[in-house]
Amino acid sequence: MTIKPLVLLPDPILRQPSKTVERVDDDLRRFADDMLETMYDAPGIGLAAIQVGEPIRMLVMDVSKEEDEKNPFVLINPEIVSSGDDVSTYEEGCLSIPDYYAEVERPATVTVNYLDRDGNKASLTADGLFATCVQHEIDHLNGVLFIDHISKLKRDMVVKKFTKLAKQRGGTRL
Ligand code: GNR
Ligand code: NI
């Protein structure tokens, strides 16, 4: 298992749409485990493959509370097949935009079809933090970041700040 470097704003990789996974094999499962290890280490509650530089449609999540048992999810080729009419607002963050948080409104419930880590078709209906997180992660697969859901003024400020930081750091990997 390996912790992978995270890709940070404003790396253009984060704007690339990810490709459909064609086969679920041991290599892919090993990569999913690396993603989970990277996510737990960060720590975060979700991670899309593109955030470690792989433009493939896979995400991992674990929204369990610290005191509870781990509850890792691996979703391959996830698709939102329905969204509820109610919305909910969460203060979101992103491992690719460290230490920046903003409120985002999204559908409160979603149903997602996906392949599980064995390549079997699966479906889940989520609400609460799980629903918010899975939408945030699926956005990543489409090159969309949570700052795209806030005002342009705020977004421009964040991008400017991270562009400056990247120049100081000499790159967009952490
Ligand atoms: O760790 C994360 N926390 C979080 C909090 C609120 C809404 C979404 C998230 S996802 C984020 C990890 C991440 O960047 N995933 O892409
Ligand atoms: Ni994110």
PDB file of C-alpha atoms and ligand atoms in Angstrom:
ATOM      1  CA  MET A   1       0.000   0.000   0.000  1.00  0.00           C
ATOM      2  CA  THR A   2       1.243   3.438  -0.938  1.00  0.00           C
ATOM      3  CA  ILE A   3       0.306   6.982  -0.041  1.00  0.00           C
ATOM      4  CA  LYS A   4       0.227   8.964  -3.287  1.00  0.00           C
ATOM      5  CA  PRO A   5       0.964  12.687  -3.691  1.00  0.00           C
ATOM      6  CA  LEU A   6      -2.188  14.831  -4.008  1.00  0.00           C
ATOM      7  CA  VAL A   7      -2.749  17.049  -7.030  1.00  0.00           C
ATOM      8  CA  LEU A   8      -3.557  20.616  -5.967  1.00  0.00           C
ATOM      9  CA  LEU A   9      -5.352  23.592  -7.470  1.00  0.00           C
ATOM     10  CA  PRO A  10      -4.562  25.104 -10.029  1.00  0.00           C
ATOM     11  CA  ASP A  11      -3.185  21.957 -11.710  1.00  0.00           C
ATOM     12  CA  PRO A  12      -5.065  21.622 -15.043  1.00  0.00           C
ATOM     13  CA  ILE A  13      -5.256  17.835 -14.481  1.00  0.00           C
ATOM     14  CA  LEU A  14      -8.112  18.554 -12.062  1.00  0.00           C
ATOM     15  CA  ARG A  15     -10.132  19.991 -14.969  1.00  0.00           C
ATOM     16  CA  GLN A  16      -9.746  16.877 -17.124  1.00  0.00           C
ATOM     17  CA  PRO A  17     -12.819  14.604 -17.440  1.00  0.00           C
ATOM     18  CA  SER A  18     -11.938  11.073 -16.276  1.00  0.00           C
ATOM     19  CA  LYS A  19     -12.326   7.989 -18.488  1.00  0.00           C
ATOM     20  CA  THR A  20     -14.696   5.073 -17.946  1.00  0.00           C
ATOM     21  CA  VAL A  21     -13.002   2.057 -16.307  1.00  0.00           C
ATOM     22  CA  GLU A  22     -13.080  -0.845 -18.790  1.00  0.00           C
ATOM     23  CA  ARG A  23     -11.984  -3.704 -16.514  1.00  0.00           C
ATOM     24  CA  VAL A  24     -12.005  -4.258 -12.793  1.00  0.00           C
ATOM     25  CA  ASP A  25      -8.892  -6.310 -12.046  1.00  0.00           C
ATOM     26  CA  ASP A  26      -6.319  -6.783  -9.272  1.00  0.00           C
ATOM     27  CA  ASP A  27      -4.276  -3.781 -10.460  1.00  0.00           C
ATOM     28  CA  LEU A  28      -7.349  -1.564 -10.151  1.00  0.00           C
ATOM     29  CA  ARG A  29      -8.150  -2.980  -6.682  1.00  0.00           C
ATOM     30  CA  ARG A  30      -4.570  -2.303  -5.566  1.00  0.00           C
ATOM     31  CA  PHE A  31      -4.912   1.256  -6.816  1.00  0.00           C
ATOM     32  CA  ALA A  32      -8.238   1.627  -4.932  1.00  0.00           C
ATOM     33  CA  ASP A  33      -6.456   0.484  -1.747  1.00  0.00           C
ATOM     34  CA  ASP A  34      -3.712   3.092  -2.342  1.00  0.00           C
ATOM     35  CA  MET A  35      -6.411   5.728  -2.761  1.00  0.00           C
ATOM     36  CA  LEU A  36      -8.055   4.671   0.520  1.00  0.00           C
ATOM     37  CA  GLU A  37      -4.713   4.792   2.325  1.00  0.00           C
ATOM     38  CA  THR A  38      -4.022   8.239   0.848  1.00  0.00           C
ATOM     39  CA  MET A  39      -7.500   9.440   1.876  1.00  0.00           C
ATOM     40  CA  TYR A  40      -7.195   8.134   5.468  1.00  0.00           C
ATOM     41  CA  ASP A  41      -3.710   9.611   5.785  1.00  0.00           C
ATOM     42  CA  ALA A  42      -4.781  13.098   4.613  1.00  0.00           C
ATOM     43  CA  PRO A  43      -7.276  12.753   6.361  1.00  0.00           C
ATOM     44  CA  GLY A  44     -10.339  13.090   4.148  1.00  0.00           C
ATOM     45  CA  ILE A  45     -13.754  11.474   3.719  1.00  0.00           C
ATOM     46  CA  GLY A  46     -13.505  10.995  -0.042  1.00  0.00           C
ATOM     47  CA  LEU A  47     -10.985  10.909  -2.874  1.00  0.00           C
ATOM     48  CA  ALA A  48     -11.321  10.756  -6.659  1.00  0.00           C
ATOM     49  CA  ALA A  49      -8.613   9.040  -8.748  1.00  0.00           C
ATOM     50  CA  ILE A  50      -7.866  12.298 -10.585  1.00  0.00           C
ATOM     51  CA  GLN A  51      -6.728  13.806  -7.263  1.00  0.00           C
ATOM     52  CA  VAL A  52      -3.744  11.442  -7.349  1.00  0.00           C
ATOM     53  CA  GLY A  53      -3.231  12.056 -11.071  1.00  0.00           C
ATOM     54  CA  GLU A  54      -5.165   9.116 -12.621  1.00  0.00           C
ATOM     55  CA  PRO A  55      -7.950  10.241 -14.977  1.00  0.00           C
ATOM     56  CA  ILE A  56     -10.192   7.200 -14.394  1.00  0.00           C
ATOM     57  CA  ARG A  57     -13.770   7.089 -13.107  1.00  0.00           C
ATOM     58  CA  MET A  58     -13.171   5.668  -9.646  1.00  0.00           C
ATOM     59  CA  LEU A  59     -13.666   7.212  -6.222  1.00  0.00           C
ATOM     60  CA  VAL A  60     -13.282   6.077  -2.637  1.00  0.00           C
ATOM     61  CA  MET A  61     -15.181   7.300   0.401  1.00  0.00           C
ATOM     62  CA  ASP A  62     -15.538   6.753   4.126  1.00  0.00           C
ATOM     63  CA  VAL A  63     -17.866   9.090   6.003  1.00  0.00           C
ATOM     64  CA  SER A  64     -17.864   7.035   9.232  1.00  0.00           C
ATOM     65  CA  LYS A  65     -17.159   8.961  12.434  1.00  0.00           C
ATOM     66  CA  GLU A  66     -13.707   8.625  13.998  1.00  0.00           C
ATOM     67  CA  GLU A  67     -15.020   6.666  16.984  1.00  0.00           C
ATOM     68  CA  ASP A  68     -16.940   4.208  14.770  1.00  0.00           C
ATOM     69  CA  GLU A  69     -15.558   1.395  12.657  1.00  0.00           C
ATOM     70  CA  LYS A  70     -14.133   2.190   9.248  1.00  0.00           C
ATOM     71  CA  ASN A  71     -16.621   1.894   6.398  1.00  0.00           C
ATOM     72  CA  PRO A  72     -14.688   2.176   3.128  1.00  0.00           C
ATOM     73  CA  PHE A  73     -16.544   2.415  -0.197  1.00  0.00           C
ATOM     74  CA  VAL A  74     -15.059   2.005  -3.677  1.00  0.00           C
ATOM     75  CA  LEU A  75     -17.276   3.262  -6.526  1.00  0.00           C
ATOM     76  CA  ILE A  76     -16.282   2.564 -10.128  1.00  0.00           C
ATOM     77  CA  ASN A  77     -18.027   4.319 -13.059  1.00  0.00           C
ATOM     78  CA  PRO A  78     -20.562   5.924 -10.680  1.00  0.00           C
ATOM     79  CA  GLU A  79     -23.636   7.567 -12.190  1.00  0.00           C
ATOM     80  CA  ILE A  80     -26.249   9.642 -10.413  1.00  0.00           C
ATOM     81  CA  VAL A  81     -29.508   8.132 -11.658  1.00  0.00           C
ATOM     82  CA  SER A  82     -31.831  10.275  -9.556  1.00  0.00           C
ATOM     83  CA  SER A  83     -31.720  13.226  -7.174  1.00  0.00           C
ATOM     84  CA  GLY A  84     -34.315  14.206  -4.582  1.00  0.00           C
ATOM     85  CA  ASP A  85     -36.085  17.564  -4.732  1.00  0.00           C
ATOM     86  CA  ASP A  86     -34.841  18.743  -1.320  1.00  0.00           C
ATOM     87  CA  VAL A  87     -31.476  20.461  -1.064  1.00  0.00           C
ATOM     88  CA  SER A  88     -28.983  20.561   1.790  1.00  0.00           C
ATOM     89  CA  THR A  89     -26.086  22.882   2.496  1.00  0.00           C
ATOM     90  CA  TYR A  90     -22.729  21.689   3.811  1.00  0.00           C
ATOM     91  CA  GLU A  91     -19.482  23.457   4.450  1.00  0.00           C
ATOM     92  CA  GLU A  92     -17.276  21.632   1.938  1.00  0.00           C
ATOM     93  CA  GLY A  93     -13.536  21.271   1.692  1.00  0.00           C
ATOM     94  CA  CYS A  94     -11.303  19.496  -0.816  1.00  0.00           C
ATOM     95  CA  LEU A  95      -7.949  17.759  -0.422  1.00  0.00           C
ATOM     96  CA  SER A  96      -6.897  19.475  -3.659  1.00  0.00           C
ATOM     97  CA  ILE A  97      -7.694  22.906  -2.149  1.00  0.00           C
ATOM     98  CA  PRO A  98      -6.249  22.535   1.375  1.00  0.00           C
ATOM     99  CA  ASP A  99      -7.598  24.695   4.206  1.00  0.00           C
ATOM    100  CA  TYR A 100     -10.322  26.377   2.144  1.00  0.00           C
ATOM    101  CA  TYR A 101     -13.967  25.799   3.079  1.00  0.00           C
ATOM    102  CA  ALA A 102     -17.225  27.146   1.680  1.00  0.00           C
ATOM    103  CA  GLU A 103     -20.926  26.329   1.849  1.00  0.00           C
ATOM    104  CA  VAL A 104     -22.338  24.453  -1.132  1.00  0.00           C
ATOM    105  CA  GLU A 105     -25.990  23.594  -1.805  1.00  0.00           C
ATOM    106  CA  ARG A 106     -26.702  20.219  -3.418  1.00  0.00           C
ATOM    107  CA  PRO A 107     -29.593  17.735  -3.668  1.00  0.00           C
ATOM    108  CA  ALA A 108     -30.062  16.208  -0.210  1.00  0.00           C
ATOM    109  CA  THR A 109     -30.553  12.674  -1.556  1.00  0.00           C
ATOM    110  CA  VAL A 110     -29.130  10.897  -4.578  1.00  0.00           C
ATOM    111  CA  THR A 111     -29.258   7.405  -6.024  1.00  0.00           C
ATOM    112  CA  VAL A 112     -26.000   6.239  -7.595  1.00  0.00           C
ATOM    113  CA  ASN A 113     -25.386   3.231  -9.834  1.00  0.00           C
ATOM    114  CA  TYR A 114     -21.799   1.971  -9.928  1.00  0.00           C
ATOM    115  CA  LEU A 115     -19.548  -1.076 -10.091  1.00  0.00           C
ATOM    116  CA  ASP A 116     -18.173  -2.311  -6.792  1.00  0.00           C
ATOM    117  CA  ARG A 117     -14.580  -3.490  -6.269  1.00  0.00           C
ATOM    118  CA  ASP A 118     -15.486  -6.932  -7.617  1.00  0.00           C
ATOM    119  CA  GLY A 119     -16.856  -5.385 -10.795  1.00  0.00           C
ATOM    120  CA  ASN A 120     -20.451  -6.199  -9.847  1.00  0.00           C
ATOM    121  CA  LYS A 121     -23.277  -3.750 -10.581  1.00  0.00           C
ATOM    122  CA  ALA A 122     -24.467  -1.993  -7.450  1.00  0.00           C
ATOM    123  CA  SER A 123     -26.729   0.869  -6.463  1.00  0.00           C
ATOM    124  CA  LEU A 124     -27.051   3.010  -3.366  1.00  0.00           C
ATOM    125  CA  THR A 125     -29.327   5.781  -2.182  1.00  0.00           C
ATOM    126  CA  ALA A 126     -27.612   8.290   0.076  1.00  0.00           C
ATOM    127  CA  ASP A 127     -28.524  11.285   2.177  1.00  0.00           C
ATOM    128  CA  GLY A 128     -26.673  13.495   4.657  1.00  0.00           C
ATOM    129  CA  LEU A 129     -22.892  13.808   4.395  1.00  0.00           C
ATOM    130  CA  PHE A 130     -22.646  10.683   2.214  1.00  0.00           C
ATOM    131  CA  ALA A 131     -24.903  12.290  -0.434  1.00  0.00           C
ATOM    132  CA  THR A 132     -22.913  15.538  -0.393  1.00  0.00           C
ATOM    133  CA  CYS A 133     -19.574  13.733  -0.548  1.00  0.00           C
ATOM    134  CA  VAL A 134     -20.508  11.365  -3.383  1.00  0.00           C
ATOM    135  CA  GLN A 135     -21.699  14.353  -5.471  1.00  0.00           C
ATOM    136  CA  HIS A 136     -18.441  16.211  -4.708  1.00  0.00           C
ATOM    137  CA  GLU A 137     -16.463  13.135  -5.851  1.00  0.00           C
ATOM    138  CA  ILE A 138     -18.505  12.567  -9.018  1.00  0.00           C
ATOM    139  CA  ASP A 139     -17.947  16.254  -9.839  1.00  0.00           C
ATOM    140  CA  HIS A 140     -14.183  15.519  -9.734  1.00  0.00           C
ATOM    141  CA  LEU A 141     -14.669  12.764 -12.358  1.00  0.00           C
ATOM    142  CA  ASN A 142     -16.163  15.461 -14.606  1.00  0.00           C
ATOM    143  CA  GLY A 143     -13.408  18.030 -13.964  1.00  0.00           C
ATOM    144  CA  VAL A 144     -15.648  20.027 -11.629  1.00  0.00           C
ATOM    145  CA  LEU A 145     -14.497  21.397  -8.253  1.00  0.00           C
ATOM    146  CA  PHE A 146     -16.644  22.569  -5.321  1.00  0.00           C
ATOM    147  CA  ILE A 147     -15.435  26.129  -5.916  1.00  0.00           C
ATOM    148  CA  ASP A 148     -17.385  26.003  -9.206  1.00  0.00           C
ATOM    149  CA  HIS A 149     -20.539  26.058  -7.046  1.00  0.00           C
ATOM    150  CA  ILE A 150     -19.613  29.296  -5.189  1.00  0.00           C
ATOM    151  CA  SER A 151     -19.543  32.905  -6.418  1.00  0.00           C
ATOM    152  CA  LYS A 152     -17.085  33.838  -9.161  1.00  0.00           C
ATOM    153  CA  LEU A 153     -15.598  36.492  -6.880  1.00  0.00           C
ATOM    154  CA  LYS A 154     -14.745  33.929  -4.177  1.00  0.00           C
ATOM    155  CA  ARG A 155     -13.581  31.377  -6.762  1.00  0.00           C
ATOM    156  CA  ASP A 156     -11.234  33.847  -8.440  1.00  0.00           C
ATOM    157  CA  MET A 157      -9.765  34.742  -5.028  1.00  0.00           C
ATOM    158  CA  VAL A 158      -9.099  31.077  -4.172  1.00  0.00           C
ATOM    159  CA  VAL A 159      -7.558  30.304  -7.566  1.00  0.00           C
ATOM    160  CA  LYS A 160      -5.319  33.372  -7.271  1.00  0.00           C
ATOM    161  CA  LYS A 161      -4.173  32.348  -3.777  1.00  0.00           C
ATOM    162  CA  PHE A 162      -3.380  28.771  -4.863  1.00  0.00           C
ATOM    163  CA  THR A 163      -1.617  29.956  -8.024  1.00  0.00           C
ATOM    164  CA  LYS A 164       0.668  32.063  -5.830  1.00  0.00           C
ATOM    165  CA  LEU A 165       1.214  29.163  -3.402  1.00  0.00           C
ATOM    166  CA  ALA A 166       2.084  26.813  -6.294  1.00  0.00           C
ATOM    167  CA  LYS A 167       4.738  29.245  -7.479  1.00  0.00           C
ATOM    168  CA  GLN A 168       6.225  29.413  -3.971  1.00  0.00           C
ATOM    169  CA  ARG A 169       6.089  25.615  -3.598  1.00  0.00           C
ATOM    170  CA  GLY A 170       7.377  25.057  -7.118  1.00  0.00           C
ATOM    171  CA  GLY A 171       4.509  22.762  -8.125  1.00  0.00           C
ATOM    172  CA  THR A 172       0.980  21.493  -7.605  1.00  0.00           C
ATOM    173  CA  ARG A 173       1.701  18.202  -5.811  1.00  0.00           C
ATOM    174  CA  LEU A 174       1.567  17.671  -2.070  1.00  0.00           C
TER     175      LEU A 174
HETATM  176  O1  GNR B   1     -12.371  15.338   2.988  1.00  0.00           O
HETATM  177  C1  GNR B   1     -13.283  15.918   2.388  1.00  0.00           C
HETATM  178  N1  GNR B   1     -14.298  16.458   3.111  1.00  0.00           N
HETATM  179  C2  GNR B   1     -15.466  16.945   2.547  1.00  0.00           C
HETATM  180  C3  GNR B   1     -16.324  17.692   3.359  1.00  0.00           C
HETATM  181  C4  GNR B   1     -17.507  18.173   2.857  1.00  0.00           C
HETATM  182  C5  GNR B   1     -17.868  17.894   1.558  1.00  0.00           C
HETATM  183  C6  GNR B   1     -17.036  17.163   0.744  1.00  0.00           C
HETATM  184  C7  GNR B   1     -15.843  16.682   1.232  1.00  0.00           C
HETATM  185  S1  GNR B   1     -14.813  15.727   0.218  1.00  0.00           S
HETATM  186  C8  GNR B   1     -13.251  16.039   0.919  1.00  0.00           C
HETATM  187  C9  GNR B   1     -12.180  15.171   0.287  1.00  0.00           C
HETATM  188  C10 GNR B   1     -12.045  15.510  -1.181  1.00  0.00           C
HETATM  189  O2  GNR B   1     -11.482  16.474  -1.611  1.00  0.00           O
HETATM  190  N2  GNR B   1     -12.609  14.692  -2.026  1.00  0.00           N
HETATM  191  O3  GNR B   1     -12.571  14.947  -3.340  1.00  0.00           O
HETATM  192 NI    NI B   2     -12.379  17.110  -3.514  1.00  0.00          NI
END
